[in-house]
Tab-separated table of C-alpha atoms in Angstrom:
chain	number	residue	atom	x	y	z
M	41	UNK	CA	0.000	0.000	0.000
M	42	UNK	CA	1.198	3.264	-0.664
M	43	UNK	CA	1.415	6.823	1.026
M	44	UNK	CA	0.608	6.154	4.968
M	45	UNK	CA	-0.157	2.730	5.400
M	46	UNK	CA	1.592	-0.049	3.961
M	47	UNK	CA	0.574	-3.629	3.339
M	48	UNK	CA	2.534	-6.851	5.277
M	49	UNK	CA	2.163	-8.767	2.105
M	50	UNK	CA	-0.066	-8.772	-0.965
M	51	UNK	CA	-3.126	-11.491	-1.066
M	52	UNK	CA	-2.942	-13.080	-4.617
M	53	UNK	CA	-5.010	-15.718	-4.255
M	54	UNK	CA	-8.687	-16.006	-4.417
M	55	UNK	CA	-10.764	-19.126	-3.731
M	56	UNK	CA	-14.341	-19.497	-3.170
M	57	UNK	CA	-14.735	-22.082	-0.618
M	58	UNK	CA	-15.862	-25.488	-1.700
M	59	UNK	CA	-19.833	-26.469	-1.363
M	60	UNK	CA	-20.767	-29.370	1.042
M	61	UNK	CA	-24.326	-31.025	1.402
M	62	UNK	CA	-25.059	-30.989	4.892
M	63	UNK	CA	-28.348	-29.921	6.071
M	64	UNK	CA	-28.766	-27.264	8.860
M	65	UNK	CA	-30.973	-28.029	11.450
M	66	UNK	CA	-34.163	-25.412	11.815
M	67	UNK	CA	-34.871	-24.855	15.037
M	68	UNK	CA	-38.601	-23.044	13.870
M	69	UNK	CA	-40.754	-22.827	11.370
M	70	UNK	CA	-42.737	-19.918	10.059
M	71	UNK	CA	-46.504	-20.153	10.047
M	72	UNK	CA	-47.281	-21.169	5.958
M	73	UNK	CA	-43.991	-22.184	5.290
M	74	UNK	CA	-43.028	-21.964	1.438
M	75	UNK	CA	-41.100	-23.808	-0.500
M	76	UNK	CA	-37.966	-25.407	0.380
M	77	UNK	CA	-34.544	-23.429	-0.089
M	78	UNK	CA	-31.147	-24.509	-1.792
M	79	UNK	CA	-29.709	-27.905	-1.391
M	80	UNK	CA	-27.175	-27.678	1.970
M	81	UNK	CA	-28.946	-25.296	3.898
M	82	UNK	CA	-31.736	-24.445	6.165
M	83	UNK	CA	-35.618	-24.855	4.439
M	84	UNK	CA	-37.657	-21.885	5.027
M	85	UNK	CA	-37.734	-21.179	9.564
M	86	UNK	CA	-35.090	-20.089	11.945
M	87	UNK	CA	-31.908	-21.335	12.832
M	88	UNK	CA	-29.431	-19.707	15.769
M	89	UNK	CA	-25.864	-19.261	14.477
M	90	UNK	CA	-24.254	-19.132	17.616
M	91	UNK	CA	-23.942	-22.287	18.786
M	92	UNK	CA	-21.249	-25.090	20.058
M	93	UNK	CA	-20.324	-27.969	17.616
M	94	UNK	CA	-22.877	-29.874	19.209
M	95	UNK	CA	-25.301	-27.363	19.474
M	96	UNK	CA	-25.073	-26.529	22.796
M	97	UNK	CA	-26.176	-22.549	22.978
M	98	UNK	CA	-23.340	-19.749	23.063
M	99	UNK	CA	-21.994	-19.246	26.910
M	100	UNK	CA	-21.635	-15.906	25.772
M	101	UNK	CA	-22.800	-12.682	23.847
M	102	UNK	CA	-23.047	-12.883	20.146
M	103	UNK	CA	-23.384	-9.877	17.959
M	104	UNK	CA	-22.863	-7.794	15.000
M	105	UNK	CA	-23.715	-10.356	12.093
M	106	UNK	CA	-23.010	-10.113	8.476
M	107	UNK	CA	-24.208	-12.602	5.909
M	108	UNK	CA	-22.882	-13.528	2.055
M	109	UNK	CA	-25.242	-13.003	-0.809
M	110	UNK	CA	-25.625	-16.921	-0.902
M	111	UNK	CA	-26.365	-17.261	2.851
M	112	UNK	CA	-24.010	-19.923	3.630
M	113	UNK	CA	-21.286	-17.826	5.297
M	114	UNK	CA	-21.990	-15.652	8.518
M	115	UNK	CA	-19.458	-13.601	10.245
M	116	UNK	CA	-19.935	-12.560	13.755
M	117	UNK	CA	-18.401	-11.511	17.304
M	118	UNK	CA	-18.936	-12.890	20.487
M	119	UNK	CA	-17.410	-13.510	24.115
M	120	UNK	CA	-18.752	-17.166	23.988
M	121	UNK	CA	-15.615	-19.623	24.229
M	122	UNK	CA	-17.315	-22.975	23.660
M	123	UNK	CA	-18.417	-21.860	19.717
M	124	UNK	CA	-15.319	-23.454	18.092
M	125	UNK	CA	-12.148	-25.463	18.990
M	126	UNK	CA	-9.513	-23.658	20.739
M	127	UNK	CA	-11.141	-20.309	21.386
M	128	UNK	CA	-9.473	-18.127	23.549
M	129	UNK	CA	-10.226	-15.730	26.547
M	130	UNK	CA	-10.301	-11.724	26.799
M	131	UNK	CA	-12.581	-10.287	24.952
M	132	UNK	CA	-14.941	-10.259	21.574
M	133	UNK	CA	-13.192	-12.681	18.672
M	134	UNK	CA	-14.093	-12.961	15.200
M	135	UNK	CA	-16.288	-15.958	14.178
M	136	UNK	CA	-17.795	-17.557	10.853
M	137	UNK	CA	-20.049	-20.159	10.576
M	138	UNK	CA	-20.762	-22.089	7.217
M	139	UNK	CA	-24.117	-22.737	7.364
M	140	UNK	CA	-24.046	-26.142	5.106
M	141	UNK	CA	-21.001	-27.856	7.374
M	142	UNK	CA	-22.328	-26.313	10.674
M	143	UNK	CA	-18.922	-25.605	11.523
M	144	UNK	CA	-17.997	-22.571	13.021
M	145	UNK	CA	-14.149	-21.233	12.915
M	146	UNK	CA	-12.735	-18.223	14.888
M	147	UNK	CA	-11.045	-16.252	12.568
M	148	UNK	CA	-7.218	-14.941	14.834
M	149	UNK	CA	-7.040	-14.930	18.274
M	150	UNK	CA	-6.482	-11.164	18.767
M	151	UNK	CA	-9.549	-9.636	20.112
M	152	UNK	CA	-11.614	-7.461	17.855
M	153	UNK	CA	-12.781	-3.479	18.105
M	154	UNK	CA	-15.277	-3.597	15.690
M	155	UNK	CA	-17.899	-6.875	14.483
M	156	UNK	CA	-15.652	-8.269	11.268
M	157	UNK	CA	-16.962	-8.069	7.460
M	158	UNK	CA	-16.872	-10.422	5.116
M	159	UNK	CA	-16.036	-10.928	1.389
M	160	UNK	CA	-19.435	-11.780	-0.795
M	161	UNK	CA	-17.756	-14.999	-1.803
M	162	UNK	CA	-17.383	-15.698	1.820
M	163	UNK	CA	-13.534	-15.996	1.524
M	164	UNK	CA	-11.973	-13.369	3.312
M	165	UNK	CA	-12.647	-11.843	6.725
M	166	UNK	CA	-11.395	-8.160	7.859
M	167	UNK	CA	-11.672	-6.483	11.493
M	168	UNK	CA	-10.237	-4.122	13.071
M	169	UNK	CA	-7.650	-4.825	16.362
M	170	UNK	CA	-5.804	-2.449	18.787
M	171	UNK	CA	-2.086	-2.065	17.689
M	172	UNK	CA	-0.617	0.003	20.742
M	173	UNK	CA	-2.156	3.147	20.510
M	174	UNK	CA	-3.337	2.857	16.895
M	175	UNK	CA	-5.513	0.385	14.729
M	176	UNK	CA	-4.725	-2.273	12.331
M	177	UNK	CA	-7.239	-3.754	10.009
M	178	UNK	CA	-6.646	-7.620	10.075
M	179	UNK	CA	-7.792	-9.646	6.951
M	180	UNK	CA	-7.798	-13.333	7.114
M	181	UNK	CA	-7.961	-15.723	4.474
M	182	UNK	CA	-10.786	-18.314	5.206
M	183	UNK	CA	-9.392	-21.665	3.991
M	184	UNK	CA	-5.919	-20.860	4.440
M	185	UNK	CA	-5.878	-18.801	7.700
M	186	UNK	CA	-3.392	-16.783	5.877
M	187	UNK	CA	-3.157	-13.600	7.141
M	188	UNK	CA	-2.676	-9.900	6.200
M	189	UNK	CA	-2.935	-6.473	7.937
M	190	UNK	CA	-3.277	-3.199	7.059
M	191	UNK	CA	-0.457	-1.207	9.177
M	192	UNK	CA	-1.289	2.119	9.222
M	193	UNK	CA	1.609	3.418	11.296
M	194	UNK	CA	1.110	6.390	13.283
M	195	UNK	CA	-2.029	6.458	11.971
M	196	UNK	CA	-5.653	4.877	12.436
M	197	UNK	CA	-7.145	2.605	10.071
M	198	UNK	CA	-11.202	1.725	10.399
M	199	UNK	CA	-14.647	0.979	8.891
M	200	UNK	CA	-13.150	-1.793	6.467
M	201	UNK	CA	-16.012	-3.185	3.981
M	202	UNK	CA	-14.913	-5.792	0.869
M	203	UNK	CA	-16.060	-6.394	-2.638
M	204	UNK	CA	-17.908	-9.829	-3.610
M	205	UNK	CA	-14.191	-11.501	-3.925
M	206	UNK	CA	-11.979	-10.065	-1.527
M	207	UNK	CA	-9.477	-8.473	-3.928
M	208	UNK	CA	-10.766	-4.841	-3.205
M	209	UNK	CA	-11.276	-3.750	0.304
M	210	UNK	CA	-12.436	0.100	1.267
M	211	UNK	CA	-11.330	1.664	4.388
M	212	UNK	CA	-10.512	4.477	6.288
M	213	UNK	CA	-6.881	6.211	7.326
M	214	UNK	CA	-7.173	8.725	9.810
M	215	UNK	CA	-4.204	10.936	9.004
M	216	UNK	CA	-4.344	13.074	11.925
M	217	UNK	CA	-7.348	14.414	14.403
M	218	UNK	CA	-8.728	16.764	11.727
M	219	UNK	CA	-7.883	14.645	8.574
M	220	UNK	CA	-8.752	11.429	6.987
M	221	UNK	CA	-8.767	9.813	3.814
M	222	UNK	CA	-11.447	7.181	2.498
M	223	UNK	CA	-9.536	4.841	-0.028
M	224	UNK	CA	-9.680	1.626	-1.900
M	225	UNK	CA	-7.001	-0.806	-2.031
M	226	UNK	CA	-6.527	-3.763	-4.476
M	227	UNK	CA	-4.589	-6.546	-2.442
M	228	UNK	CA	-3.404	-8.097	-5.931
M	229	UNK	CA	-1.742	-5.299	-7.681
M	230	UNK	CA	-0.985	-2.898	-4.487
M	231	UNK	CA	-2.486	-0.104	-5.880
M	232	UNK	CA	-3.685	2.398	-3.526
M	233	UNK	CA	-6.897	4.454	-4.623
M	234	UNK	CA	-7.744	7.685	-2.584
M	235	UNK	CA	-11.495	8.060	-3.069
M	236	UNK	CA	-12.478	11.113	-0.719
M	237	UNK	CA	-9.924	13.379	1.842
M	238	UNK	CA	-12.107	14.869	4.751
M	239	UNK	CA	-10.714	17.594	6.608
M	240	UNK	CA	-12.489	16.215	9.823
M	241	UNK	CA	-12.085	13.022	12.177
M	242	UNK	CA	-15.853	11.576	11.848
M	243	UNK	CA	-16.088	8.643	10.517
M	244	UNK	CA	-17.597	8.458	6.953
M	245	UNK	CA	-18.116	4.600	7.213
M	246	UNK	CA	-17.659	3.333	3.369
M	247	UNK	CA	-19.719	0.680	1.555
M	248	UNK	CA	-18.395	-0.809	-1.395
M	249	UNK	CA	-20.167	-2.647	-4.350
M	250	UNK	CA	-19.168	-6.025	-5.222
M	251	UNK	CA	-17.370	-5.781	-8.323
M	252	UNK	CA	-15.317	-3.001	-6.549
M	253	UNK	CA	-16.562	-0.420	-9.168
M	254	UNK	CA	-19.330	1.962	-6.838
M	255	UNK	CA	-17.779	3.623	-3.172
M	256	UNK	CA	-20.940	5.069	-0.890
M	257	UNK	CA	-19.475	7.211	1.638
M	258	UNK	CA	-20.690	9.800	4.579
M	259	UNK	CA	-18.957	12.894	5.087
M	260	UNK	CA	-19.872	12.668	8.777
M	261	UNK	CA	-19.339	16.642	9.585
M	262	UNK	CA	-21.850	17.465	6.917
M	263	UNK	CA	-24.287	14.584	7.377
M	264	UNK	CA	-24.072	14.343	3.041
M	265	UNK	CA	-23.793	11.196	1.132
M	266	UNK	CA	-21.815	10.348	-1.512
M	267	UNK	CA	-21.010	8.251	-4.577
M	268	UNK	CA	-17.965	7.403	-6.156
M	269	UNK	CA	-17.693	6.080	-9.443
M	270	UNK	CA	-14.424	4.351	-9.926
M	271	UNK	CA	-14.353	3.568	-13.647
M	272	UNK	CA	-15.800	6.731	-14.946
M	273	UNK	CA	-13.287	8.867	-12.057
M	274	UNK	CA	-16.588	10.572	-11.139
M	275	UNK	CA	-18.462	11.602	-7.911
M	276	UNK	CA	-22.198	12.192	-6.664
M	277	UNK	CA	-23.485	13.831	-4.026
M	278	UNK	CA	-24.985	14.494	-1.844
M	279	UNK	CA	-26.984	12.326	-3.202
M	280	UNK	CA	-29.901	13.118	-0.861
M	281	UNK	CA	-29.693	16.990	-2.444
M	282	UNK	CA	-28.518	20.470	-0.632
M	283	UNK	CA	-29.285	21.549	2.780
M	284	UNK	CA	-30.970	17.539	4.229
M	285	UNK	CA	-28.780	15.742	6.540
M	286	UNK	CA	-28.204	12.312	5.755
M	287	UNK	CA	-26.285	9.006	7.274
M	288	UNK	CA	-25.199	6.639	4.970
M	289	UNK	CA	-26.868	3.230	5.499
M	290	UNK	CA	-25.571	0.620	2.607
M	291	UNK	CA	-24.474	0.611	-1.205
M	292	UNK	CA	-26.569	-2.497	-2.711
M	293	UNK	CA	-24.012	-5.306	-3.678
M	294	UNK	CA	-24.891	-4.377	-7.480
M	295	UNK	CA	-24.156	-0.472	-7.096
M	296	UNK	CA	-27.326	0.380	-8.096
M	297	UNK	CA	-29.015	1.681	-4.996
M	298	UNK	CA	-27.245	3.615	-1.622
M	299	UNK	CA	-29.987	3.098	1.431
M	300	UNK	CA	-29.686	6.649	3.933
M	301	UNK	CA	-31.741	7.868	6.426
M	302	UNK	CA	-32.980	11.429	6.199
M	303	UNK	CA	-35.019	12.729	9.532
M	304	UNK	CA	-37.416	9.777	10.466
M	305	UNK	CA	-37.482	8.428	7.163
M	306	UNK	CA	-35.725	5.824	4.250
M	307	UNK	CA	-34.718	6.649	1.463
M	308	UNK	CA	-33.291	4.064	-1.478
M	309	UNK	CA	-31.718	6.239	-4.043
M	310	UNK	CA	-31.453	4.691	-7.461
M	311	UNK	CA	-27.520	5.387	-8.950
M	312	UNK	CA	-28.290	5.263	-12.496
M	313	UNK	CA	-31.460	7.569	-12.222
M	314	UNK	CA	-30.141	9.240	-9.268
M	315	UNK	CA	-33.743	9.154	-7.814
M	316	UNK	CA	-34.862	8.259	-4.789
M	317	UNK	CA	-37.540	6.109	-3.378
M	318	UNK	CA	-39.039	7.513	0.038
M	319	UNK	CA	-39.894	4.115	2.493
M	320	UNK	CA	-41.718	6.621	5.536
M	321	UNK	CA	-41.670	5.996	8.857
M	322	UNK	CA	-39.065	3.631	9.055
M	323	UNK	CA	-35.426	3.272	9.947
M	324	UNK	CA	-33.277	1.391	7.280
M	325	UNK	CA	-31.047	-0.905	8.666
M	326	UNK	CA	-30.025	-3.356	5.570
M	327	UNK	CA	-30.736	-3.662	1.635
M	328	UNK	CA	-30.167	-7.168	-0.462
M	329	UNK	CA	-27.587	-7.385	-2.589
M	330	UNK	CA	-29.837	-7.156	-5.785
M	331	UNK	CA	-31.259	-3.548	-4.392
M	332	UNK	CA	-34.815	-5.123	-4.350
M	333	UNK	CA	-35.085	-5.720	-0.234
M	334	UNK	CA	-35.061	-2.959	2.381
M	335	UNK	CA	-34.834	-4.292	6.036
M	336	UNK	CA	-36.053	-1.665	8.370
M	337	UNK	CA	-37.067	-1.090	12.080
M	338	UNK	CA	-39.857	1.265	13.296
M	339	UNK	CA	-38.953	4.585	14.211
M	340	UNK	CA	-41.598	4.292	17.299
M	341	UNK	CA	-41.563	1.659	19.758
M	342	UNK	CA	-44.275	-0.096	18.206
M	343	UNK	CA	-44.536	-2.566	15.480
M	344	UNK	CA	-42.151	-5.577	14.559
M	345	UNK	CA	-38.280	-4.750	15.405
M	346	UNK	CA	-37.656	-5.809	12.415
M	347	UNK	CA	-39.145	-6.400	8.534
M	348	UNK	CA	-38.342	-6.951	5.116
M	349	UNK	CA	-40.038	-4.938	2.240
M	350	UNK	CA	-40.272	-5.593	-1.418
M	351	UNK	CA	-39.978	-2.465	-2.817
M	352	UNK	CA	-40.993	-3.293	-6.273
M	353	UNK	CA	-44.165	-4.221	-4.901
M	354	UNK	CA	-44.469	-2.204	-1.298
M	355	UNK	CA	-45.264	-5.337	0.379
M	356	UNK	CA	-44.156	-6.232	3.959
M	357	UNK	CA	-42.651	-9.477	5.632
M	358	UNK	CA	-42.072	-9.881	9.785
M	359	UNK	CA	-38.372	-11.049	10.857
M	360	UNK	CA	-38.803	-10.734	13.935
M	361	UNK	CA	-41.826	-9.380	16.509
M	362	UNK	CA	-39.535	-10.103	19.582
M	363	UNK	CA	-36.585	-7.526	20.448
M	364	UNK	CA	-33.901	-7.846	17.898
M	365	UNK	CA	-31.489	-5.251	15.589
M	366	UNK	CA	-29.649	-5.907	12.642
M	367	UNK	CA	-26.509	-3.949	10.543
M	368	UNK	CA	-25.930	-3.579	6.858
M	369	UNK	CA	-25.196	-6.577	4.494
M	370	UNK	CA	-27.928	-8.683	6.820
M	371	UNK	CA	-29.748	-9.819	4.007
M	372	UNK	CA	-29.005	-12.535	1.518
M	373	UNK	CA	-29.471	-12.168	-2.162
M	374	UNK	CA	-33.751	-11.857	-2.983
M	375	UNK	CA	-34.042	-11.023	0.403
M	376	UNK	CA	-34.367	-15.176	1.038
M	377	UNK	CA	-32.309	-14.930	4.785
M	378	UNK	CA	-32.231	-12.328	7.069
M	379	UNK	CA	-29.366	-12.492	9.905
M	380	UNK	CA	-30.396	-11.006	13.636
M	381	UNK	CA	-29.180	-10.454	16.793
M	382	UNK	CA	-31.798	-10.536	19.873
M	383	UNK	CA	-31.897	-11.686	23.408
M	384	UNK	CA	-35.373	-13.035	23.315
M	385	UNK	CA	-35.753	-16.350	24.894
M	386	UNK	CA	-38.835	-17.218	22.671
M	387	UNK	CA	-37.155	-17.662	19.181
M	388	UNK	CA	-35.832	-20.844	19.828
M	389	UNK	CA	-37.151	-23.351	22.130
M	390	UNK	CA	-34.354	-24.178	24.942
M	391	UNK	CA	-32.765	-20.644	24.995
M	392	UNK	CA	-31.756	-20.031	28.698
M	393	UNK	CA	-27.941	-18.900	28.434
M	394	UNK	CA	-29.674	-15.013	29.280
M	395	UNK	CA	-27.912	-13.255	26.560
M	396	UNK	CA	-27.586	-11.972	23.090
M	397	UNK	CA	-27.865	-14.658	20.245
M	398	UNK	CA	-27.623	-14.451	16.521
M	399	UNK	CA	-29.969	-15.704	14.023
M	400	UNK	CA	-30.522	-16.692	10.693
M	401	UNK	CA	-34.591	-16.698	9.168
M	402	UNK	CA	-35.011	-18.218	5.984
M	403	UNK	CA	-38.445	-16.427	4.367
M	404	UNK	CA	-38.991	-18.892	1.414
């Protein structure tokens, strides 16, 4: 990597991890449950994630879940140490489950400041970890456990987000309390890409699309959106328009739609049209890969915690009716699984361990 961070060594390879036919259990079923999903994993209900080998619940907290496009690979922290062989104590570690094997595989033993990402392939892993008084994004290769980091020196490195195969990963370098840079770096080549330099410290939190092409970004300080175009060397934005505040919620997989929240409301801008579809009322909290699926919360305290919306056709589905939260790239491609966290005991039957769980539903 050039400039202020520099790479430990170059990733070239790039595997997408082999498919095995192993049927999850599900723990519940939906009332009018649809057709049966693909071969190797869980048929339309819900199934908790963080469990032992022998599916003994989590002695610990589980949270901040992200799931693939294909729903097989989760990512996840938690405190629990009986999730996987060999897990070790202090703190949150980085987990992911494959949801066709049932095995779940810490990822490092350093602990993590941040819930990890993963690439849409499922590959490749990144978190952040403490390095002295600074950070260093850790990337780990999944069926290796090859490793890499992102040493950003005297500087902090955060908010790391991949493309679909792990060659491209978007993150930012804080070069100093009133400075930072949003960038792009391609771990085959080296090649550094500044997208955006902030003259503030706020985190813009980046979202990248999966063929590494589209960068969604917030300029924190002036609650504005933006969209980076890396083929055509052009940006948009704000893409919400002058004088609205916006945060930045997700960049669809595809690039073509960036989820924000404006006020109390959701918007889903299109990129191409660079409209904007208004979802009211509701807090946006994840959109499917294909741009089709919102996954919002109420902005009141009443109504499901969580639910899925077509928004070709405006129509709603229930997660989850029990206390439970979600963040971005929680929703599988056609909106088919959903990943939550909650700390109902009512989800599953025989949850007693008293803390937060995660959570896969399969809708059809």
């Amino acid at each position: 990597m050039r400039g202020n961070a520099n790479r430990s060594f170059t990733l070239r390879m790039r595997a997408v991890l082999s498919a095995a036919v192993v049927v999850c259990a599900v723990t519940a079923v939906l009332p009018g449950a649809a057709v049966a999903g693909t071969a190797g994993v869980s048929t339309v209900g819900v199934e908790r994630i963080s469990v032992a080998p022998d599916g003994t619940q989590g002695d610990g907290a589980s949270v901040g879940a992200s799931i693939t496009p294909d729903g097989r690979h989760v990512v996840f922290s938690s405190s629990a140490l009986n999730l996987a062989p060999g897990t070790t104590t202090g703190g949150d570690k980085a987990f992911v489950r494959d949801r066709q094997t049932g095995q779940t595989q810490q990822i490092g033993h350093l602990s993590v400041l941040a819930p990890p990402v993963v690439s849409g392939d499922g590959g490749y892993v990144a978190y952040p970890v403490p390095l002295f008084r600074n950070v260093r994004i850790r990337q780990y290769k999944v069926s290796t456990g090859g490793t890499a980091s992102t040493n950003c020196s005297a500087y902090s490195c955060d908010q790391p987000a991949f493309n679909a195969t792990g060659r491209y990963i978007a993150l930012v370098v804080r070069q100093s309390s009133v400075s930072q840079r949003v960038e792009v770096h391609d771990d085959t080549t080296g090649v550094m890409e500044t997208v955006a330099t902030l003259g503030h410290a706020q985190a813009p939190k980046p979202s990248l699309s999966g063929d590494a092409r589209y960068v969604a970004y917030q300029d924190a300080a002036t609650q504005d959106v933006f969209v980076r175009d890396r083929t055509a060397g052009t940006t948009t934005g704000p893409v919400e328009g002058p004088s609205v505040a916006a945060a930045l919620v997700q960049l669809s997989d595809d690039g073509s739609k960036v989820v924000y929240l404006s006020g109390t409301d959701t918007y889903v801008h299109d990129v191409a049209s660079g409209t904007a579809q208004l979802v009211p009322d509701v807090k946006g909290v994840a959109i499917d890969p294909t741009g089709r699926y919102l996954l919002h919360a109420p902005t009141g305290t009443t109504g499901p915690s969580l639910t899925l919306r077509d928004l070709q056709t405006g129509t709603d589905e229930i997660v989850s009716d029990q206390p439970a939260s979600a963040r971005a790239d929680a929703v599988s491609a056609g909106g088919r699984e959903v990943v939550f966290q909650s700390t109902a005991t009512d989800i599953v039957p025989g949850d007693t361990n008293g803390t937060s769980d995660l959570f896969v539903r399969t809708l059809y």
